[in-house]
Coordinates of C-alpha atoms in Angstrom, one line a residue:
M1 CA 96.8 123.1 93.3
T2 CA 96.5 122.1 96.9
I3 CA 99.1 120.1 98.7
T4 CA 97.8 117.4 101.0
W5 CA 99.5 115.4 103.6
R6 CA 98.8 112.3 101.6
S7 CA 100.7 113.6 98.6
I8 CA 103.7 114.6 100.8
R9 CA 103.8 111.2 102.4
E10 CA 103.6 109.5 99.0
Q11 CA 106.5 111.6 97.7
R12 CA 108.6 110.9 100.8
E13 CA 107.9 107.1 100.5
E14 CA 108.7 107.2 96.8
F15 CA 112.0 108.9 97.4
W16 CA 113.2 106.6 100.2
S17 CA 112.1 103.5 98.3
S18 CA 113.7 104.6 95.0
S19 CA 117.2 103.2 95.7
P20 CA 118.5 100.4 97.9
V21 CA 121.0 102.8 99.3
Y22 CA 118.3 105.3 100.3
R23 CA 116.3 102.5 101.9
A24 CA 119.3 101.3 103.9
I25 CA 119.9 104.9 105.1
Y26 CA 116.3 105.3 106.1
E27 CA 116.2 102.0 108.0
R28 CA 119.5 102.8 109.8
L29 CA 118.3 106.3 110.8
S30 CA 114.9 104.9 112.0
K31 CA 116.6 102.2 114.0
Q32 CA 118.8 104.8 115.7
G33 CA 115.7 106.7 116.8
Y34 CA 115.7 109.5 114.2
H35 CA 112.4 110.8 112.9
I36 CA 112.5 111.4 109.1
I37 CA 111.0 114.8 108.1
G38 CA 110.3 115.1 104.4
V39 CA 113.1 114.1 102.1
L40 CA 116.1 115.9 103.5
G41 CA 115.5 116.1 107.2
A42 CA 116.0 113.9 110.3
V43 CA 115.7 114.8 113.9
K44 CA 116.7 112.9 117.0
R45 CA 115.0 114.1 120.2
C46 CA 117.2 114.3 123.3
H47 CA 116.4 111.7 125.9
W48 CA 116.2 114.3 128.6
T49 CA 113.5 116.3 126.8
R50 CA 111.1 113.4 127.3
E51 CA 112.3 112.9 130.9
A52 CA 111.8 116.6 131.7
I53 CA 108.3 116.6 130.3
I54 CA 107.0 113.3 131.7
R55 CA 109.0 112.6 134.8
H56 CA 110.3 116.0 135.8
R57 CA 113.9 114.8 135.6
F58 CA 116.4 117.2 134.0
C59 CA 119.9 116.9 132.5
Y60 CA 122.9 118.2 134.3
K61 CA 122.9 121.4 132.2
C62 CA 119.6 122.5 133.8
L63 CA 120.3 121.2 137.3
W64 CA 123.9 122.6 137.7
Y65 CA 123.9 125.6 135.4
G66 CA 120.3 126.6 134.9
I67 CA 120.5 126.2 131.1
E68 CA 117.3 124.9 129.5
S69 CA 118.5 122.7 126.7
H70 CA 115.1 121.3 125.6

């Protein structure tokens, strides 16, 4: 049995649509800028990660302390 991206996406959509509560959680997380990964994961990218990559602007941790946080 091979696993395809289509089957994974269908399982994820089926899970998040299975209950009004899950749907509300999904919509709230998406609105707040989280990316849903699978069924159990959500990630929110730091604003400064994008700024560092695109505009070469860094957060205070990198500028003042030399800590790369992205």
